[in-house]
Coordinates of C-alpha atoms in Angstrom, one line a residue:
M1 CA 117.1 119.7 97.3
T2 CA 116.1 116.2 98.5
T3 CA 112.5 115.4 97.4
I4 CA 110.6 112.2 97.7
S5 CA 107.2 111.1 96.5
F6 CA 104.8 109.1 98.7
L7 CA 101.8 107.2 97.4
S8 CA 99.4 105.5 99.7
T9 CA 95.7 105.7 100.8
F10 CA 96.9 107.6 103.9
V11 CA 98.3 110.8 102.5
K12 CA 96.2 113.9 101.7
R13 CA 95.4 114.5 98.0
K14 CA 93.9 117.6 96.5
N15 CA 90.8 117.2 94.4
G16 CA 90.7 113.6 95.2
L17 CA 93.5 112.7 92.8
K18 CA 95.4 109.7 94.1
K19 CA 98.8 110.6 92.7
P20 CA 102.2 110.5 94.5
V21 CA 102.6 113.4 96.9
P22 CA 106.0 115.2 96.7
I23 CA 107.7 115.9 100.1
D24 CA 110.6 118.3 100.3
L25 CA 112.9 116.9 102.9
D26 CA 114.9 120.1 103.1
S27 CA 111.9 122.2 104.0
D28 CA 112.2 124.5 107.0
N29 CA 108.8 123.6 108.3
L30 CA 109.1 119.8 107.7
S31 CA 107.9 119.0 111.2
E32 CA 104.6 120.7 110.4
N33 CA 104.1 118.9 107.1
D34 CA 101.2 116.4 107.6
D35 CA 102.2 114.2 104.7
Y36 CA 105.7 113.9 106.0
L37 CA 104.4 113.0 109.5
T38 CA 102.1 110.5 107.9
L39 CA 105.0 109.0 106.1
L40 CA 107.1 108.7 109.2
N41 CA 104.2 107.2 111.1
Y42 CA 103.7 104.6 108.3
I43 CA 107.3 103.6 108.3
N44 CA 107.4 103.2 112.1
N45 CA 104.2 101.2 112.1
T46 CA 105.7 98.9 109.4
L47 CA 108.8 98.3 111.5
D48 CA 106.6 97.2 114.4
F49 CA 105.1 94.3 112.6
D50 CA 105.6 90.9 114.3
N51 CA 107.2 89.4 111.2
L52 CA 109.4 92.0 109.4
V53 CA 110.8 91.0 106.0
V54 CA 113.2 93.2 103.9
L55 CA 113.9 92.6 100.2
A56 CA 117.0 94.5 99.1
G57 CA 117.8 94.9 95.4
S58 CA 120.8 96.4 93.5
G59 CA 119.6 99.9 94.4
T60 CA 120.8 99.5 98.0
S61 CA 124.4 98.8 96.8
L62 CA 124.3 101.7 94.3
T63 CA 124.5 103.9 97.3
F64 CA 128.2 103.3 97.1
S65 CA 128.5 105.6 94.1
G66 CA 131.5 105.0 91.9
I67 CA 132.2 101.6 93.5
A68 CA 129.2 99.4 93.1
P69 CA 128.5 98.7 89.4
S70 CA 125.3 99.5 87.6
M71 CA 123.9 97.2 84.9
D72 CA 125.2 99.6 82.3
E73 CA 128.7 99.5 83.8
L74 CA 128.5 95.7 83.7
W75 CA 127.7 95.9 80.0
N76 CA 130.8 98.1 79.5
R77 CA 133.1 95.8 81.4
C78 CA 132.0 92.7 79.5
R79 CA 132.4 94.7 76.2
D80 CA 135.8 96.1 77.1
D81 CA 137.2 92.7 78.2
D82 CA 137.3 91.5 74.5
S83 CA 135.6 93.8 72.1
D84 CA 136.0 91.5 69.1
L85 CA 134.4 88.6 70.9
F86 CA 131.7 90.9 72.3
N87 CA 130.7 92.2 68.8
A88 CA 130.7 88.7 67.4
V89 CA 128.3 87.6 70.1
L90 CA 126.0 90.6 69.4
D91 CA 125.9 89.5 65.7
T92 CA 125.3 85.8 66.5
V93 CA 122.3 86.4 68.8
Q94 CA 121.0 89.2 66.6
Y95 CA 120.9 91.6 69.6
D96 CA 119.9 94.7 67.6
R97 CA 116.8 92.9 66.3
K98 CA 115.8 91.4 69.7
Q99 CA 116.3 94.7 71.7
L100 CA 112.9 96.5 71.8
N101 CA 114.0 99.4 74.1
R102 CA 115.4 102.2 71.9
D103 CA 116.2 105.8 72.5
E104 CA 114.7 108.8 70.6
N105 CA 117.3 108.2 67.8
G106 CA 116.4 104.6 67.4
Q107 CA 119.5 103.3 69.1
T108 CA 119.4 100.2 71.2
S109 CA 120.0 100.4 74.9
N110 CA 122.8 98.4 76.7
D111 CA 120.9 95.5 78.4
I112 CA 123.4 93.0 79.7
E113 CA 120.6 90.8 81.1
L114 CA 119.0 90.5 77.7
L115 CA 122.4 89.7 76.1
L116 CA 123.2 87.0 78.5
S117 CA 119.6 85.6 78.1
L118 CA 120.0 85.5 74.4
C119 CA 123.3 83.6 74.7
D120 CA 121.5 81.0 77.0
Q121 CA 118.7 80.6 74.5
Y122 CA 120.9 80.2 71.4
L123 CA 123.0 77.6 73.2
A124 CA 119.9 75.8 74.4
L125 CA 118.6 75.6 70.8
D126 CA 121.8 73.8 69.8
N127 CA 121.5 74.8 66.2
L128 CA 124.7 76.9 65.9
G129 CA 128.0 76.0 64.3
I130 CA 130.8 74.7 66.5
D131 CA 132.7 78.0 66.3
E132 CA 129.7 80.1 67.2
S133 CA 128.8 77.9 70.1
K134 CA 132.3 78.1 71.5
K135 CA 132.3 81.9 71.2
L136 CA 129.0 82.1 73.1
S137 CA 130.1 79.7 75.8
C138 CA 133.4 81.5 76.2
F139 CA 131.6 84.9 76.4
L140 CA 129.2 83.6 79.1
E141 CA 132.1 82.2 81.2
R142 CA 134.1 85.3 81.0
S143 CA 131.1 87.5 81.6
K144 CA 130.2 85.6 84.8
K145 CA 133.7 86.1 86.2
I146 CA 133.6 89.8 85.3
I147 CA 130.3 90.3 87.0
L148 CA 131.5 88.3 90.1
T149 CA 134.7 90.4 90.3
A150 CA 132.8 93.7 89.8
T151 CA 130.4 93.0 92.6
N152 CA 133.2 92.0 95.1
F153 CA 133.8 95.6 96.1
T154 CA 133.2 96.0 99.8
D155 CA 136.9 96.2 100.8
R156 CA 137.2 99.5 98.8
I157 CA 134.4 101.3 100.7
K158 CA 135.6 104.1 103.1
P159 CA 134.5 103.9 106.7
A160 CA 132.4 107.1 106.4
D161 CA 130.5 105.7 103.4
W162 CA 128.9 102.9 105.4
K163 CA 126.6 105.3 107.3
Y164 CA 123.4 104.5 105.4
H165 CA 123.8 100.8 105.6
D166 CA 124.9 101.0 109.3
K167 CA 122.0 103.2 110.3
F168 CA 119.6 100.9 108.4
I169 CA 120.9 97.8 110.3
R170 CA 120.8 99.6 113.6
S171 CA 117.3 100.9 113.1
V172 CA 115.6 97.8 111.6
G173 CA 117.7 94.9 113.0
R174 CA 117.0 95.3 116.7
R175 CA 113.7 93.7 117.5
S176 CA 111.7 93.0 120.6
T177 CA 112.1 89.5 122.1
K178 CA 108.4 89.1 121.4
Q179 CA 108.9 89.7 117.7
Q180 CA 110.6 87.5 115.1
R181 CA 114.1 88.2 114.0
L182 CA 114.5 90.5 111.0
K183 CA 114.6 88.5 107.8
L184 CA 116.8 90.3 105.2
F185 CA 116.5 88.8 101.7
T186 CA 118.8 90.3 99.0
T187 CA 119.4 89.6 95.3
N188 CA 122.8 91.2 95.5
Y189 CA 126.0 89.1 95.4
D190 CA 128.1 91.6 97.3
L191 CA 128.9 91.5 101.0
A192 CA 127.6 95.0 101.9
F193 CA 125.1 93.8 104.5
E194 CA 127.6 91.3 106.1
H195 CA 130.1 94.1 106.4
S196 CA 127.6 96.5 107.8
A197 CA 126.4 94.0 110.4
A198 CA 130.1 93.6 111.5
N199 CA 130.3 97.4 111.7
T200 CA 127.3 97.6 114.0
G201 CA 127.9 94.5 116.2
F202 CA 125.3 92.3 114.7
V203 CA 125.4 88.5 114.4
V204 CA 124.3 87.3 110.9
V205 CA 122.6 83.9 110.6
D206 CA 123.0 83.2 106.8
G207 CA 122.4 79.4 106.6
F208 CA 126.1 78.5 107.0
E209 CA 127.5 76.5 109.8
F210 CA 129.5 78.2 112.5
S211 CA 132.6 76.2 111.6
S212 CA 135.7 76.3 109.4
P213 CA 135.2 75.4 106.6
S214 CA 131.7 76.7 106.7
Y215 CA 129.1 74.8 104.6
F216 CA 125.5 75.8 103.8
N217 CA 122.9 74.0 105.9
P218 CA 119.4 75.5 105.7
S219 CA 118.5 74.1 109.1
W220 CA 120.7 76.8 110.6
F221 CA 118.0 79.3 109.8
R222 CA 115.9 77.6 112.5
Y223 CA 118.5 78.2 115.2
D224 CA 118.9 81.3 117.3
I225 CA 121.5 82.8 119.7
V226 CA 120.8 83.2 123.4
D227 CA 122.8 84.5 126.4
R228 CA 123.3 81.6 128.9
S229 CA 125.8 83.4 131.1
D230 CA 125.5 83.5 134.9
N231 CA 124.5 87.1 134.8
S232 CA 121.6 86.5 132.5
K233 CA 118.2 86.9 134.3
N234 CA 116.7 84.0 132.3
S235 CA 118.1 80.6 131.5
S236 CA 117.7 81.5 127.8
S237 CA 117.8 85.2 127.1
Y238 CA 117.8 86.2 123.4
I239 CA 120.5 88.6 122.5
S240 CA 119.3 91.7 120.7
N241 CA 121.7 92.0 117.7
V242 CA 120.9 89.1 115.5
L243 CA 119.4 89.0 112.0
Q244 CA 118.8 86.4 109.3
L245 CA 120.3 87.0 105.9
Y246 CA 119.1 85.2 102.8
K247 CA 121.2 85.7 99.6
M248 CA 118.7 84.6 97.0
H249 CA 121.0 84.8 94.0
G250 CA 124.2 83.6 95.6
S251 CA 127.3 85.4 96.8
V252 CA 130.8 86.5 95.7
N253 CA 132.3 84.2 98.4
W254 CA 130.3 81.0 97.7
T255 CA 131.7 78.1 95.9
R256 CA 130.8 74.4 95.2
D257 CA 132.9 71.8 96.9
N258 CA 132.1 68.1 96.3
G259 CA 128.4 68.9 95.8
R260 CA 128.1 71.2 98.8
V261 CA 128.2 75.0 99.0
K262 CA 131.1 76.4 100.9
K263 CA 131.7 79.9 102.1
L264 CA 135.2 81.3 101.6
D265 CA 137.0 84.5 102.4
Y266 CA 135.9 87.2 100.0
K267 CA 139.5 87.6 98.8
A268 CA 139.8 84.0 97.8
N269 CA 140.1 82.9 94.2
I270 CA 136.8 81.1 93.5
E271 CA 136.9 78.8 90.5
N272 CA 133.4 77.4 90.8
P273 CA 131.2 80.3 92.0
V274 CA 127.6 79.9 93.2
F275 CA 125.5 82.8 92.0
I276 CA 122.7 83.4 89.5
Y277 CA 124.0 85.8 86.9
P278 CA 121.4 88.3 85.4
S279 CA 119.4 86.5 82.7
C280 CA 116.0 85.2 82.0
T281 CA 117.1 81.7 83.1
K282 CA 117.4 82.9 86.7
Y283 CA 113.7 81.9 87.1
Q284 CA 114.6 78.3 86.4
T285 CA 117.9 78.4 88.2
S286 CA 116.4 79.7 91.4
Y287 CA 114.7 76.3 91.9
D288 CA 118.1 74.6 92.4
S289 CA 119.7 74.4 95.9
P290 CA 120.7 76.6 97.7
Y291 CA 118.5 79.1 95.9
L292 CA 115.4 76.8 96.4
D293 CA 116.0 77.0 100.1
M294 CA 116.1 80.8 100.1
M295 CA 113.0 81.1 97.8
S296 CA 111.1 78.6 100.0
A297 CA 111.9 80.7 103.1
F298 CA 110.8 83.8 101.3
L299 CA 107.4 82.3 100.2
H300 CA 106.9 81.0 103.7
S301 CA 107.7 84.3 105.4
L302 CA 105.2 86.3 103.2
Q303 CA 102.4 84.0 104.2
Q304 CA 102.8 84.5 108.0
P305 CA 100.3 86.5 110.0
K306 CA 101.1 90.2 110.7
T307 CA 103.8 90.3 108.1
A308 CA 105.4 93.5 106.6
L309 CA 107.6 93.4 103.5
I310 CA 109.9 96.4 102.8
C311 CA 111.3 96.4 99.3
L312 CA 114.4 98.6 98.9
G313 CA 116.1 99.4 95.6
F314 CA 114.2 96.6 93.9
G315 CA 112.6 97.1 90.5
F316 CA 110.5 93.9 90.5
N317 CA 112.2 92.4 87.4
D318 CA 112.5 88.9 88.9
K319 CA 109.5 86.8 87.9
H320 CA 109.8 84.3 90.7
I321 CA 110.0 87.0 93.4
N322 CA 107.1 89.0 91.8
N323 CA 104.9 85.9 91.9
A324 CA 105.6 85.5 95.6
V325 CA 104.8 89.1 96.4
T326 CA 101.6 89.3 94.3
M327 CA 100.4 85.9 95.8
A328 CA 100.9 87.3 99.3
L329 CA 98.8 90.4 98.5
R330 CA 96.0 88.1 97.1
T331 CA 96.0 85.5 99.8
N332 CA 97.3 87.0 103.1
P333 CA 95.0 89.7 104.5
E334 CA 97.6 90.6 107.2
F335 CA 100.4 91.2 104.6
N336 CA 101.6 94.8 104.2
L337 CA 103.9 96.0 101.4
L338 CA 106.2 99.1 101.5
I339 CA 108.3 99.9 98.5
A340 CA 111.1 102.4 98.5
T341 CA 113.1 102.6 95.3
K342 CA 114.2 105.1 92.6
E343 CA 111.6 106.3 90.1
P344 CA 108.9 103.7 90.6
F345 CA 106.4 106.1 89.0
D346 CA 108.4 106.9 85.9
T347 CA 107.1 105.0 82.9
R348 CA 110.6 105.4 81.3
G349 CA 112.4 103.9 84.3
S350 CA 113.4 100.4 85.0
F351 CA 110.6 99.6 87.5
N352 CA 108.4 96.8 86.2
P353 CA 105.4 98.5 84.5
D354 CA 103.0 95.6 85.1
I355 CA 103.8 95.6 88.9
R356 CA 103.5 99.4 89.0
D357 CA 100.1 99.3 87.3
L358 CA 98.9 96.5 89.6
L359 CA 100.0 98.3 92.8
H360 CA 98.7 101.7 91.7
A361 CA 95.3 100.2 90.9
A362 CA 95.1 98.5 94.3
I363 CA 95.9 101.8 96.0
L364 CA 93.3 103.6 93.9
E365 CA 90.8 101.0 95.1
G366 CA 91.7 101.8 98.7
D367 CA 94.0 99.0 99.6
R368 CA 95.6 100.4 102.8
R369 CA 98.2 97.6 102.9
I370 CA 100.4 99.1 100.1
A371 CA 102.6 102.2 100.1
I372 CA 105.3 103.3 97.6
I373 CA 108.1 105.8 98.1
D374 CA 110.1 107.3 95.3
G375 CA 113.5 107.6 96.9
E376 CA 116.9 106.1 97.0
F377 CA 118.2 103.7 99.8
S378 CA 120.2 106.6 101.4
T379 CA 117.1 108.7 101.6
F380 CA 115.0 105.9 103.1
S381 CA 117.8 105.2 105.6
D382 CA 117.8 108.9 106.7
L383 CA 114.0 108.7 107.3
L384 CA 114.5 105.9 109.8
Q385 CA 114.4 106.8 113.5
E386 CA 116.5 104.9 116.0
R387 CA 113.7 104.4 118.4
R388 CA 115.1 101.8 120.7
K389 CA 117.7 102.2 123.4
E390 CA 121.3 101.6 122.2
T391 CA 123.2 98.6 123.6
P392 CA 126.7 99.1 124.9
E393 CA 128.1 97.3 121.9
E394 CA 126.3 99.7 119.5
K395 CA 127.6 102.8 121.5
I396 CA 131.1 101.4 121.1
F397 CA 130.7 100.9 117.4
K398 CA 129.3 104.3 116.9
T399 CA 132.3 105.8 118.7
F400 CA 134.6 103.9 116.4
E401 CA 132.7 105.2 113.4
T402 CA 133.0 108.8 114.6
L403 CA 136.8 108.3 115.3
A404 CA 137.3 106.7 111.9
A405 CA 135.5 109.5 110.1
N406 CA 137.5 112.1 112.0
V407 CA 140.8 110.4 111.2
A408 CA 139.8 110.2 107.5
G409 CA 138.9 113.9 107.6
N410 CA 142.1 114.9 109.2
S411 CA 144.1 112.9 106.7
K412 CA 142.3 114.7 103.9
D413 CA 143.0 118.1 105.4
E414 CA 146.7 117.3 105.8
N415 CA 147.0 116.1 102.2
A416 CA 145.4 119.4 101.1
F417 CA 148.5 121.2 102.3

């Protein structure tokens, strides 16, 4: 059974209690469920905002179950790479004493972000012995490479498994010429959205020049793509399938080359990667270029009139992003926020408790700009309705998707015999 919970000022609540309302998506009379219809209407109204911004966290990639790594899996990979070094690092940074989250048996949880943060802090204090400093530095470098390799997984995804990302891009990416292009911000390093855009015939403007080699140039976010062919009715007709992609923490295919950021093939061996690995220092690191350019664009986007921000698979555990969102709620009366992520109401979950309390209190006070959905990215994608007429390119890509899925299914059936 697929069930989601929806919290906003618009859904009905018994006895006046403003708690999340559960909705059974497998119900036979779903089309008669007022809360479900309210949810769909809210989502559709959000997509119609003039300035639509999406913030995608790690939960969107975890849709690729068994391929995209969770934070717990990253811990295991860093540990298994060199268990002796790993245990030595745990002792040096006193991980057991610094870890506050413990299970019912008093055991510490596996928090790779905390561990890497402690390594940064101990190295910054510069009061360790030479051998201990070397071990921490070595562990950090090896861990960064492990994380980068683990998140470079898109070539292992089967064609049929792209359905949620592809539907999301098709449903949200196409915009009226009177509306601004979709701005898709993501903290993920992987290439899932780039690959999905290719699957669905979208052109991605990601701040890199259309050249080879391709270097990062933030001015490219100000450019657009138009149809200037003879058959075009207007001298400058905007093509429909364009979106802007901002990778706020870097990418698996970015490297530094003579002071510039260069985009390489995702299979290339990258010696000097450009990405912010999970640690508390990502707040400071995010104010270096190219992250500064991405963050500046995010701040600017949230302050625009008639702006809607959809946060997907994001737990609000990035301080610099949290500050931007809460500031927009305080200062922009035309800013709306829709959150869809796993277990945002669970006090034992990974969703930031301070942000949860703040948003819940605002909803209780009647703030109609905020809505929260407890659901995974795949569930949210299923809720989206493809409301606009398909382009010929999209019809072709859909046909290819169906054929690929049929071929994969036939191959599986043949192997069964």
